[in-house]
């Protein structure tokens, strides 16, 4: 039961002006407006503290409606009882009135915290939460709100830090500490945790496992179960597989208070022979309340023999209670005093009832302690004063000297009776576990084995009982085994590497049997070197071009000696200097394998190493466009910025790949960048220096012209050109960038010789660098170039940074030539697809228009058949109704009207008719002049409704004509005569060009005769139609016209259709005249209209003539 919430007044002690946070606070602007009255009020209250009363509303937070067993705790009843006791206690209620509110905690942890946020204005302090999953967050909110948060179920020890959580207090000891005392006494360290699937229990299990592990306990498994056999059996099977497990903590409702999940779990464990004593099961939730155990029969064990035998493997830890003051006795005593409802049996209430009561009373003692000490009434002070309090609970008296120090007892059964007996007493204040004289009754195979005491000794690493000498021997044996394995694997790998060097599809060492030279006179030729010495340091551009590996100007015979065919593709040979290659060192083999593993679009792949006929050369793929130097010097190739940026970006991506593989090129220059047939730049000569060093070639200083790409710090070293570095490669890249941008050799804008340039680079100042004009490239590109040739290597960017900056130079656009061409093709394809889509949509619209027009000209079924190309066979209909109408005096009206006026008249009239027939099940057959023909029952038969549909339509048309006006003769009424007839007919499509759906038969002729013999504003009906209408009994009103002569039919009885029951539309009044004769009033109106029209036309002609004269005079 929950008391109605009331407005909360600020709680202030005698010396304070602020208190627990006020739920219904005003906004700040109103606070400032009311500042002076508030100060006056505070001064008044300080003068009269004894007369001031405040209300403390305690919020009891928990998942009370999520679980029936939580509901059994009766939180409203417990809170009401506690509040009543507090308010009657003169010590606790000095100027303070306590109230409560039950706050529902969401069943899911993620939503529970969100709901807790909304409790700010509803309570002065909180008892809870029950779900430990968001205890820390709730405590921090309490700190922010300055409201006390008292909880019994929060587990984390970090909550006890008064600096981080000043408003948090425990109403009970940490459950993990109670369990540690128990585990320490029995020396059971290896523990497993099984939780119920509900969020509150699952979070409790996780927090408990974390707390035990923080104390060094080996928690082997944390599992959750649902209340079904499959889930329980699977979880217990997992627990059974865990080795050395001693204790299983069941984090769920105890079976002794009705926990169904624990009941099913223990019964299943009994069936799986897990309750034989090898494991001890421990109930967790009994730590939070005082379970009655003094001479109390447990109903759950009394009525279930299997559960009784299974519970022999269960120990229960609960709060100690005096023998004369158990929970049941305290509950009954409160009922006798009229404080609790009589309809509640103690056995039907969860003992958690007492915990809720005790927590509220405990908070009241803390509030009174703050008030008595004269401190500010704040959440932090209330939590701080919760220490060292003596508080009487519902069925116990506890000394809370350090956030809750209660005493606990360990309960056990004897395996036969239904009562629990206390076996051990756990004193939390002294950390002692005392034996009470009743031994624990373990199953036959028990008790579980004990663990080493090292698990419970602080600062000691537990070996788990393993002998130290054995550990050392095992370690040495393992080390020797690993060392021997590494040695063997190295030898095997070296052997495999040697085999792979000369055999298999990926072999590296090549001979004349593997390659075919384009120039067969190899013995009389020498393979060229790209770094051969030049006779003149200032050699011309053309001379340097001829010494490139591949010249695209003319494939000279000298150059052809470097080209071979390997595995069906052209390859290029780069010869190494003369040296000792009688044996390849292991280090050289490693370099070759590393080079073989290089796979990137912008890295020229290493195919192998040629050694035969005294020639030793590195074999790479042949690139038909030659080197980058050749491409730049070829004036026949037009290079725009897109082309240049594409080449530079390829170079950046290739070097980026090499540096990610921790490879320094060391010889990067435009001659070592080759271009294939797709204009993709590829880097070659990587690993060249490493091969020379591995084979211990003598160092020969390269000529000055080959050092123009070398970084200053390398030039100053002892062996320039032999060793490289990542910053050195960045410097070389900047010189290549200058070549591409300027489309000229390095330093082509300077007049100095190569030796002079190298000396200036080696020994600045002044610093010697290329001079690039902004006319040749974007300013961002020039700035990037200058960053790359910075004198200080550590200030040069990496190729990752260069790649990002260069993309910004091109605004993120792709610069690959092939990609650009493909983008153009994709754009053209997209435009073509869009055009096709538009044309398709237009075609579909026209098709729909055509189909709509076709369905307007022909019946839908006939139109569909014609679209399918099938023949529409003529069809006979037993009974249809036809409608014919024409305009009386149409010939006279036409004679006195312009042709366009006649067309407008018929169009307006037939549009009106078409609007009417849309509301009826009829089909418009055709219109000829002023004649209008409609049918019902064809082409889709509709039983006998065709006569009713035609009759209703005729009445609606006649009503519409009554208000119809001609545009050019609004004073002349349009009088129509209508004829109806019912009978059989044949319908079919006639013709191929402009096909028409026509009706044939005597019925058509008779219907036409009914119309021609009718009178204005009359619906002339044949007896056949009248017969069908009468059968329908729809209230049609007909009048006998008498016998009428129908041309070609003789004399027959006909009728006038004058209305229908429920038809309320006005009908025009028929004129009194003889058949076939126009009335005199109609002729008079027609003559007046004609004269009026003639006058209007004459005035119009005169006006036009005057306007024409004015125009002529003006000209």
PDB file of C-alpha atoms in Angstrom, residues 6 68 111 140 143 155 183 190 252 264 269 302 348 364 382 447 451 535 579 640 736 952 1010 1041 1102:
ATOM      1  CA  UNK A   6       2.102  15.335  -0.711  1.00  0.00           C
ATOM      2  CA  UNK A  68       5.996 -11.847  -7.614  1.00  0.00           C
ATOM      3  CA  UNK A 111      15.767   1.551 -18.439  1.00  0.00           C
ATOM      4  CA  UNK A 140      26.536   9.848  -8.316  1.00  0.00           C
ATOM      5  CA  UNK A 143      25.766  13.280  -4.920  1.00  0.00           C
ATOM      6  CA  UNK A 155      28.146  -4.625  -4.213  1.00  0.00           C
ATOM      7  CA  UNK A 183      35.031 -19.092   2.047  1.00  0.00           C
ATOM      8  CA  UNK A 190      37.259 -21.905  -6.520  1.00  0.00           C
ATOM      9  CA  UNK A 252      18.359 -15.848  -7.402  1.00  0.00           C
ATOM     10  CA  UNK A 264      14.193 -26.443 -10.661  1.00  0.00           C
ATOM     11  CA  UNK A 269      21.365 -30.951 -10.112  1.00  0.00           C
ATOM     12  CA  UNK A 302       8.365 -30.621   3.603  1.00  0.00           C
ATOM     13  CA  UNK A 348       2.941 -15.294   2.808  1.00  0.00           C
ATOM     14  CA  UNK A 364      15.626   8.107  10.371  1.00  0.00           C
ATOM     15  CA  UNK A 382      23.214  11.997   6.575  1.00  0.00           C
ATOM     16  CA  UNK A 447      32.596 -32.301   1.838  1.00  0.00           C
ATOM     17  CA  UNK A 451      41.963 -25.134  -1.454  1.00  0.00           C
ATOM     18  CA  UNK A 535      82.771  10.478 -69.480  1.00  0.00           C
ATOM     19  CA  UNK A 579      81.903  -9.452 -58.079  1.00  0.00           C
ATOM     20  CA  UNK A 640      49.065  18.248 -68.566  1.00  0.00           C
ATOM     21  CA  UNK A 736      61.686  13.752 -58.798  1.00  0.00           C
ATOM     22  CA  UNK A 952     -32.060   5.637 -62.852  1.00  0.00           C
ATOM     23  CA  UNK A1010     -39.321   4.826 -78.500  1.00  0.00           C
ATOM     24  CA  UNK A1041     -49.448   6.754 -72.367  1.00  0.00           C
ATOM     25  CA  UNK A1102     -18.736  47.247 -86.459  1.00  0.00           C
TER      26      UNK A1102
END
